[in-house]
Coordinates of C-alpha atoms and ligand atoms in Angstrom, one line a residue:
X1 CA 99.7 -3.3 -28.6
X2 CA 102.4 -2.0 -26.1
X3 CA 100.2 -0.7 -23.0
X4 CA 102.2 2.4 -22.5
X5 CA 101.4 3.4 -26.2
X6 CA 99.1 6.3 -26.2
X7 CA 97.0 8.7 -28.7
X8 CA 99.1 11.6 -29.6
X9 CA 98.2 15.4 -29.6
X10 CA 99.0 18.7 -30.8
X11 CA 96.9 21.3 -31.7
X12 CA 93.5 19.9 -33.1
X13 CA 95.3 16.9 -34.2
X14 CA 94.7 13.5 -32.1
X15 CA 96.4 10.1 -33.1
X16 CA 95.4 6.4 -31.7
X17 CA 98.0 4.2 -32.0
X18 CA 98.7 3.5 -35.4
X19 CA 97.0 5.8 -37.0
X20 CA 97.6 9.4 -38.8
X21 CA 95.6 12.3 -38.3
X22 CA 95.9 16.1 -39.3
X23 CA 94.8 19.6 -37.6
X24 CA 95.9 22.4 -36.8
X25 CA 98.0 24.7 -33.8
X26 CA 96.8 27.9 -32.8
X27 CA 100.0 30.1 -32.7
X28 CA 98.7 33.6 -32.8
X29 CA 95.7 35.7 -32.9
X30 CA 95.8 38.2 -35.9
X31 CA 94.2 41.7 -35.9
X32 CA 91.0 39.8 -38.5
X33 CA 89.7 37.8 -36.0
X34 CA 91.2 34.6 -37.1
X35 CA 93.9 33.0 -35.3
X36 CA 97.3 32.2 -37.1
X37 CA 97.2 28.0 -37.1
X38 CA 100.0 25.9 -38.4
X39 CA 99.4 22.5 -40.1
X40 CA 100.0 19.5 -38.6
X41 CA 99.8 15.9 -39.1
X42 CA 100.8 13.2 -36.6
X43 CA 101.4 9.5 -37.5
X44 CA 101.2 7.6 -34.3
X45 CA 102.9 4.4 -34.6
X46 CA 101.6 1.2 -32.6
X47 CA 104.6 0.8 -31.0
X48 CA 106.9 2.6 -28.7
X49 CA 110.2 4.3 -30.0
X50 CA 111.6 7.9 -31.0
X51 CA 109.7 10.8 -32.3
X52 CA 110.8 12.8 -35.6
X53 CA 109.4 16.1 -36.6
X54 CA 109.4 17.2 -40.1
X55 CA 108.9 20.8 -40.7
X56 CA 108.6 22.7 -44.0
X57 CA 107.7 26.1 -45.6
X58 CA 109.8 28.3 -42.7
X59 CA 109.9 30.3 -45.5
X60 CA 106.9 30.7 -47.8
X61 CA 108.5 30.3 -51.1
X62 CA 110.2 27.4 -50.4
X63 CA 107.9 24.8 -52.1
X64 CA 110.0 21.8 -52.6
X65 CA 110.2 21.5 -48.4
X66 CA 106.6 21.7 -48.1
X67 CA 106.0 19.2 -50.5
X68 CA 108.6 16.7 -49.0
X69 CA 106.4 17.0 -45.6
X70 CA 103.5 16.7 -47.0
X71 CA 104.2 13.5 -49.6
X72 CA 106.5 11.9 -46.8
X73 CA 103.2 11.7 -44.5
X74 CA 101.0 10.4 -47.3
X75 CA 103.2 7.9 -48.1
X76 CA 102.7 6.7 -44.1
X77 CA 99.5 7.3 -44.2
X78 CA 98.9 5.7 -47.4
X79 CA 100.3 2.4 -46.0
X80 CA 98.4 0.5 -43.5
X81 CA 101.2 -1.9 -42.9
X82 CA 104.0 0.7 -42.7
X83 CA 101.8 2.8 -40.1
X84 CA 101.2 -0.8 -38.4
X85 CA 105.2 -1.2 -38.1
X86 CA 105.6 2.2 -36.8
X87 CA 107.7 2.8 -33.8
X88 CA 107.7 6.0 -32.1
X89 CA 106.1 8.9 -34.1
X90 CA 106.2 10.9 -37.0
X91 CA 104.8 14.8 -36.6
X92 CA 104.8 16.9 -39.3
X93 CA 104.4 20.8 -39.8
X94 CA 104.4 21.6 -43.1
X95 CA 104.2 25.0 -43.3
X96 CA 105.8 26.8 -40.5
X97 CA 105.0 30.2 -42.1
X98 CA 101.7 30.9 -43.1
X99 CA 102.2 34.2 -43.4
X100 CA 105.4 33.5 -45.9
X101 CA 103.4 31.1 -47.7
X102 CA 100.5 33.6 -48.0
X103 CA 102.3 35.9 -50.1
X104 CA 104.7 33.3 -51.4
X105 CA 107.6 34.7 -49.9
X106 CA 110.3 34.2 -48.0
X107 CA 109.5 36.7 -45.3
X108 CA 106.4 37.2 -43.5
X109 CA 104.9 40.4 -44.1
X110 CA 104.2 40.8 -40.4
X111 CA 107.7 42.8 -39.8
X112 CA 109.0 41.7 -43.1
X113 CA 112.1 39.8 -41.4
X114 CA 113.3 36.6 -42.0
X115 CA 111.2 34.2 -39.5
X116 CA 113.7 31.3 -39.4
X117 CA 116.1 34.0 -37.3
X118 CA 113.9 34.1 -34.0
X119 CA 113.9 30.2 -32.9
X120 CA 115.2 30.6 -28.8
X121 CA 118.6 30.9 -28.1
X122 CA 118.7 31.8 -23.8
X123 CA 122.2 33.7 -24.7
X124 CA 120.2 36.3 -27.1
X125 CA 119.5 39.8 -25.1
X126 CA 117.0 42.5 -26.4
X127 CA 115.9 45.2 -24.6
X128 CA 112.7 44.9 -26.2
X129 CA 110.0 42.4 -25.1
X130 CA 109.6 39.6 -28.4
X131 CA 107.3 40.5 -31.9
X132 CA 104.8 38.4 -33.2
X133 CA 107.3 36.3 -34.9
X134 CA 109.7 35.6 -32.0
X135 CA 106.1 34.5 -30.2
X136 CA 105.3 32.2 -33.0
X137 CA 108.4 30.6 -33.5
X138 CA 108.7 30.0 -29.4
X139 CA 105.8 28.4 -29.1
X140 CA 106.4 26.2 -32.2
X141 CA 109.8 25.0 -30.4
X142 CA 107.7 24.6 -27.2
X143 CA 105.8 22.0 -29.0
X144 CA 108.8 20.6 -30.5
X145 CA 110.9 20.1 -27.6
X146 CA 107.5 19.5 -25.1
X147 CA 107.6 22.5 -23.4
X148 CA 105.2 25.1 -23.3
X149 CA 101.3 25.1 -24.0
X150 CA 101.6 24.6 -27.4
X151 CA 98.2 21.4 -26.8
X152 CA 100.3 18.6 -26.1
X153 CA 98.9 16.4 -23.0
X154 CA 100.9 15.0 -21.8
X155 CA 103.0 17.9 -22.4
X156 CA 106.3 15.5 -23.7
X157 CA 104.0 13.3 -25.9
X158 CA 105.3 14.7 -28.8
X159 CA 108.5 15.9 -28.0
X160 CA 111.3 15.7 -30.8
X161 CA 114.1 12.9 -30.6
X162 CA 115.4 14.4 -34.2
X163 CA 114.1 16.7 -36.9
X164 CA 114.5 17.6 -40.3
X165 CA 114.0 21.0 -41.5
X166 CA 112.9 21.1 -45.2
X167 CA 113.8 24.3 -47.2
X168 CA 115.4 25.1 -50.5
X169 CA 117.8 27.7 -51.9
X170 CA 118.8 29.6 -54.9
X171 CA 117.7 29.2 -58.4
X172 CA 119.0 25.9 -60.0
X173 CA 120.8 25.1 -56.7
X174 CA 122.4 21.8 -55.9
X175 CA 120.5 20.0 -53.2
X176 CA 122.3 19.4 -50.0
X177 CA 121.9 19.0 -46.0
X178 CA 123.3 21.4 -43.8
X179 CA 125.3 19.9 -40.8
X180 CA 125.4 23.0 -37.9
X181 CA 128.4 22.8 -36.0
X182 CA 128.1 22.1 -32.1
X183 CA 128.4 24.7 -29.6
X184 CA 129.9 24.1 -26.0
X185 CA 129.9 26.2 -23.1
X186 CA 127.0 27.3 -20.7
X187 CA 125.2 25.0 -22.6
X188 CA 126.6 21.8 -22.9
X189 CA 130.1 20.1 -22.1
X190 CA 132.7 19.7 -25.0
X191 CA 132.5 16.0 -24.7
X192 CA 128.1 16.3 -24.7
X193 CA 128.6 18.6 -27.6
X194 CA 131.2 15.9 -29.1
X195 CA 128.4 12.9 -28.5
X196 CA 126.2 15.4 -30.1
X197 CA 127.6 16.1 -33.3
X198 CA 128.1 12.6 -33.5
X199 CA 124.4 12.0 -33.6
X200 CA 123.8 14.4 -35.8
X201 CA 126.4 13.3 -38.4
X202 CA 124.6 9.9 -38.6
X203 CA 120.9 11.0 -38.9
X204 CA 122.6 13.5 -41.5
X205 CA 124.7 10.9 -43.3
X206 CA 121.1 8.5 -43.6
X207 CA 119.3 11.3 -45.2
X208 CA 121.8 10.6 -48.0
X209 CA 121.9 14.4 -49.5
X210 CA 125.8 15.9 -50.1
X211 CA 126.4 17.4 -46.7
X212 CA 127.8 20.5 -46.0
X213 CA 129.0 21.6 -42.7
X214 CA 127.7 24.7 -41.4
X215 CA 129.4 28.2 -41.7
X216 CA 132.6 28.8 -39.2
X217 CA 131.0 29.5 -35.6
X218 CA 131.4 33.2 -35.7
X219 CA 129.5 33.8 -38.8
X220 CA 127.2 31.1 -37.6
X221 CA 126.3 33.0 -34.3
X222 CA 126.8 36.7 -36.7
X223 CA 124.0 35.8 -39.2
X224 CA 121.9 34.2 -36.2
X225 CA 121.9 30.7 -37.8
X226 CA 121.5 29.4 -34.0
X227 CA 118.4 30.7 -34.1
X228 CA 117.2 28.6 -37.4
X229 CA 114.4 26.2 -36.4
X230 CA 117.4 23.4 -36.9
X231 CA 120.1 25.3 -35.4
X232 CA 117.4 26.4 -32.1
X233 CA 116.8 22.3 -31.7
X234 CA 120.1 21.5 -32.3
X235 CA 122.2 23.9 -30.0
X236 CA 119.5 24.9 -27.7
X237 CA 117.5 22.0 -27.3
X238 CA 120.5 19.7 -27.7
X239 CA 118.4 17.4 -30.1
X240 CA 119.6 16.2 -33.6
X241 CA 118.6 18.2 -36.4
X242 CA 119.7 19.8 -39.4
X243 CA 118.3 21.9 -42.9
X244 CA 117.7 19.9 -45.9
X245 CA 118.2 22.2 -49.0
X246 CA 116.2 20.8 -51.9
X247 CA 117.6 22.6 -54.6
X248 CA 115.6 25.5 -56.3
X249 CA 113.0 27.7 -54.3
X250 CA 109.4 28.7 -55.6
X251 CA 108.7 25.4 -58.1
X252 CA 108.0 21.9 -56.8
X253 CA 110.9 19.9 -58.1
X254 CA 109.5 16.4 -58.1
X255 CA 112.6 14.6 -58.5
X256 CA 113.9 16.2 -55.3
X257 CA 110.3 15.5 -53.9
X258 CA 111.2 11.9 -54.4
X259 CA 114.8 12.2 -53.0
X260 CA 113.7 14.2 -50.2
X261 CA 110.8 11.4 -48.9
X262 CA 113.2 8.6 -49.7
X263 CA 116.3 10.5 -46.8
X264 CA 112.8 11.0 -44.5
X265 CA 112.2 7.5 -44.4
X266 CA 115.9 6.7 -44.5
X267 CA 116.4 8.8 -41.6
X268 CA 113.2 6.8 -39.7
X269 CA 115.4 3.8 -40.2
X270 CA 118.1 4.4 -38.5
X271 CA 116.4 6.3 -35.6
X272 CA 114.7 2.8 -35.5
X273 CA 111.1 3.8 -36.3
X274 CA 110.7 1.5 -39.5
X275 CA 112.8 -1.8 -40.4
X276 CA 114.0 -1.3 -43.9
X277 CA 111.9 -3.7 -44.9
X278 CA 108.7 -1.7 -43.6
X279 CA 109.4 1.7 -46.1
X280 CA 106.2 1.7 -48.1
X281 CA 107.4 0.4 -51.4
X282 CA 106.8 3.1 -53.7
X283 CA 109.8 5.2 -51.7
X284 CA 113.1 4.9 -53.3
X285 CA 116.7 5.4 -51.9
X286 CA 118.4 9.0 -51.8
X287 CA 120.9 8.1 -54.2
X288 CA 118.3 7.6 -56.9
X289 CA 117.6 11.2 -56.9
X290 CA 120.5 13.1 -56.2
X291 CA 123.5 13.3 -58.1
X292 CA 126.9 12.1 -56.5
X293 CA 128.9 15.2 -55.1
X294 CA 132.0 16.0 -57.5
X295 CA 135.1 16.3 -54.7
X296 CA 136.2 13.5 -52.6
X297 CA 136.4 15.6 -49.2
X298 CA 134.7 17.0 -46.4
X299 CA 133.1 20.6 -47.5
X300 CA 131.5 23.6 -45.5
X301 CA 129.0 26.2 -47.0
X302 CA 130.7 29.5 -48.6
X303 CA 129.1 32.4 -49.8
X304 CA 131.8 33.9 -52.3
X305 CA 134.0 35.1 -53.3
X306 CA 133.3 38.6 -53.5
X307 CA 133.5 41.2 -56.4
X308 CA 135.7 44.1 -56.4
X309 CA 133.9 46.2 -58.9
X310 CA 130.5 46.4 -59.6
X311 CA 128.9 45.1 -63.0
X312 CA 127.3 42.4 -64.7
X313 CA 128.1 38.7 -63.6
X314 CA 129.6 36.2 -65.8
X315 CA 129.3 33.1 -64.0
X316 CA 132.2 30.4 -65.6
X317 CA 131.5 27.8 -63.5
X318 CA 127.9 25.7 -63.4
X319 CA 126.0 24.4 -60.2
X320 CA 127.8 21.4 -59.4
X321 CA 130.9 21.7 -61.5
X322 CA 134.5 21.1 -58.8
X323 CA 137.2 23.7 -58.8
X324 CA 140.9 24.0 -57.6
X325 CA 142.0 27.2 -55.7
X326 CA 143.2 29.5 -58.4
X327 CA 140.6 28.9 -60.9
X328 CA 138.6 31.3 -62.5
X329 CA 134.9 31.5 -61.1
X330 CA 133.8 34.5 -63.0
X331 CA 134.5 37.8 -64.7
X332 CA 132.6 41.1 -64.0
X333 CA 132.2 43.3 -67.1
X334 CA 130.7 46.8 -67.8
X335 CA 127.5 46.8 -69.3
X336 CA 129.4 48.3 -72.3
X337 CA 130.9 44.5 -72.5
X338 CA 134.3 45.8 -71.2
X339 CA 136.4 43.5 -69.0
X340 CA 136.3 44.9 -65.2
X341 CA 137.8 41.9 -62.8
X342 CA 138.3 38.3 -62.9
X343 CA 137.1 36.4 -59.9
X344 CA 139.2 33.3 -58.9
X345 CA 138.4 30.7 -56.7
X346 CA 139.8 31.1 -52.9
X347 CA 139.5 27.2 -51.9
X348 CA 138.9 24.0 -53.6
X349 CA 135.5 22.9 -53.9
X350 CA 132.4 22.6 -55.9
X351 CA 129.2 24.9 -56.8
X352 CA 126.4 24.6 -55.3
X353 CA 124.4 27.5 -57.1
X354 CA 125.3 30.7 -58.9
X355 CA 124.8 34.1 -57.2
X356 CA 120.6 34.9 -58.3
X357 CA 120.7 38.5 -60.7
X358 CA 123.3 39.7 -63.4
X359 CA 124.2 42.8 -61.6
X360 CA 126.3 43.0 -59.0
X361 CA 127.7 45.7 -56.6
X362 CA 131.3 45.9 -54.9
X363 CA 131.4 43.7 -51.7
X364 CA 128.4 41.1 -52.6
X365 CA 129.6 37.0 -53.4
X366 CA 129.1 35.9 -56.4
X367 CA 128.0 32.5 -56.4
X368 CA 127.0 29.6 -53.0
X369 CA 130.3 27.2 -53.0
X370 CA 131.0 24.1 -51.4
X371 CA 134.7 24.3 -50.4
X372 CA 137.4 22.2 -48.3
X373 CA 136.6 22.3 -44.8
X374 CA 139.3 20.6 -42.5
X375 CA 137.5 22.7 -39.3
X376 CA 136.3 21.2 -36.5
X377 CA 132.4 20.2 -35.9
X378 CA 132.5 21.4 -32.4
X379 CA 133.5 24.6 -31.3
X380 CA 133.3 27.2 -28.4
X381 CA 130.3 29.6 -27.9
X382 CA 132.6 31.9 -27.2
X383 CA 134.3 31.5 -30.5
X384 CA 131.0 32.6 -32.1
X385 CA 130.5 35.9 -30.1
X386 CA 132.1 39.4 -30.4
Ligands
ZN401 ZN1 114.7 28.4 -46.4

């Protein structure tokens, strides 16, 4: 055993060298007399090396995730020899909201806001001192990125070198990993940010999912997707991490279970925890599980496009059916049947999941798209900011 290996800690959870253990991390007090704990499990490996963090269940209803942290530790801790092998660390939180998964929902009932919106980001002003949630979700990345209290001794022990967020989307979604776009500036150089993305394009491209690069900047920085769990390591932390969405929200799907444990592990291999040949046998490869994507080139998220008129949906393209610009998407009828608008597509691309409800109102996108994205994968804070 390498002597500088040590037991890992957070929260109630203590590791020995190759071994796994689970506990829990005080986060909160609540008003009941109970504090508000996160799960966690750490596998410790015998050896030196990198440290990833899985994290699940940011949102409550979002099953799928919570599963793929949870089956991706049994699967190291089920396997003396591939917990022998081990290299660096594997820490896990499966379920980053308890209050989300309490009421299985997306948002927590303590402000009813969207938790995975209040992750740090030092350029974010209120004039209000932080709410429960931005608490919790600080001193969750203080664990993450070894800073803070969060039990940790010594305090970097468990610091992340990457991290994989597990959520999931609409109903009867593709699956897909989210690639953020880099931000320069105050933060980092253009040529850090550049090394960056390059990082994070490899640990994405191993977890084998169809990746989609992140919304432009502006509408990045607009719907506060810096301040995802992800998006806070990434751009604020400067680590590489990214979303996993695995496919439909509020039902375990167990073949994306079994894709989502295989890009885990696939992801441990080439951060260099695990040889290839030390993945406990029963995991798979991605590709097994997840269908190849439809297009031939490079794709960012989309949310559109948008109806005119308001009515009742008629979706004429399926989840993970391609497109060309031009072609028709949907039509919106009365509910009398009549014909109101016919929605065409504004890019090439594919579908990654239909717009959730029949009805829909003037303004809102009909459908989650996958379209051609020639943009680049680091930009300017500034570009992002009013
Ligand atoms: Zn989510």
């Amino acid at each position: 055993m390498e002597a500088d290996r040590h037991r890992l800690e957070l929260g109630s959870a203590s590791a020995a060298p190759g071994t796994v253990d689970r506990g829990w991390l005080d986060v909160a007090d609540l008003p009941t007399g109970t504090p508000e704990r996160l799960p966690v499990i750490v596998a410790n490996g015998a050896d030196p090396g990198p440290t990833l963090w899985l994290t699940g269940g940011v949102h409550g209803d979002e099953a799928t995730g919570i599963a793929v942290v949870l089956e991706t530790m049994d699967a190291l801790a089920d396997d003396p020899e591939a917990l022998a092998s081990l290299a660096g660390a594997v820490v896990a939180v499966p379920v980053v909201s308890p209050a989300g998964l309490r009421r299985n929902a997306r948002h927590t009932y303590y402000d009813d806001e969207d938790p995975n919106r209040y992750f740090p980001d030092a350029d974010a002003t209120s004039a209000r001192p932080p709410k429960l949630q931005e608490r919790i979700d600080a001193r969750l990345y203080g664990a993450i990125v070894g800073e803070g209290d969060a039990g940790s001794d010594p305090a970097d022990a468990v610091a992340a070198d990457a991290l994989i967020d597990c959520h999931t989307a609409g109903v009867d979604s593709e699956p897909f990993a989210i690639r953020d776009r880099v931000l320069y500036g105050d933060r980092r150089s253009e040529s850090a940010a550049e090394a960056l993305a390059t990082e994070l394009e490899s640990v994405v491209d191993a977890f084998g999912f169809p990746t989609l690069t992140e919304y432009p900047a502006a509408e990045y920085v607009e719907e506060n997707l810096q301040r995802s769990l992800a998006g806070a390591v990434l751009n604020e932390a400067g680590i590489p991490a990214f979303t996993a969405e695995l496919g439909s929200h509020s039902v375990v799907d167990d073949r994306l279970v079994a894709g989502g444990v295989a890009g885990a592990f696939a992801v441990a291999v080439e951060r260099g925890l695990l040889a290839p040949d030390d993945v406990p046998a029963r995991v798979g490869e991605p590709a097994e599980h997840v269908d190849e994507v439809p297009v031939d080139y490079p794709v960012r998220r989309y949310r559109g496009p948008t109806t005119e008129t308001s009515g009742l949906v008629r979706h004429r393209v399926d989840a993970g059916e391609s497109f060309a610009e031009g072609d028709v998407l949907a039509d919106v009828v009365s509910a009398t049947g009549e014909q109101q608008e016919t929605i065409r597509a504004d890019h090439d691309g594919y579908a990654i999941s239909r717009r959730e409800g029949l009805a829909v109102y003037e303004g809102d996108p009909i459908a989650s798209l996958a379209v051609r994205d020639d943009g680049d994968l680091v930009v300017p804070r500034e570009d992002g900011e009013d």
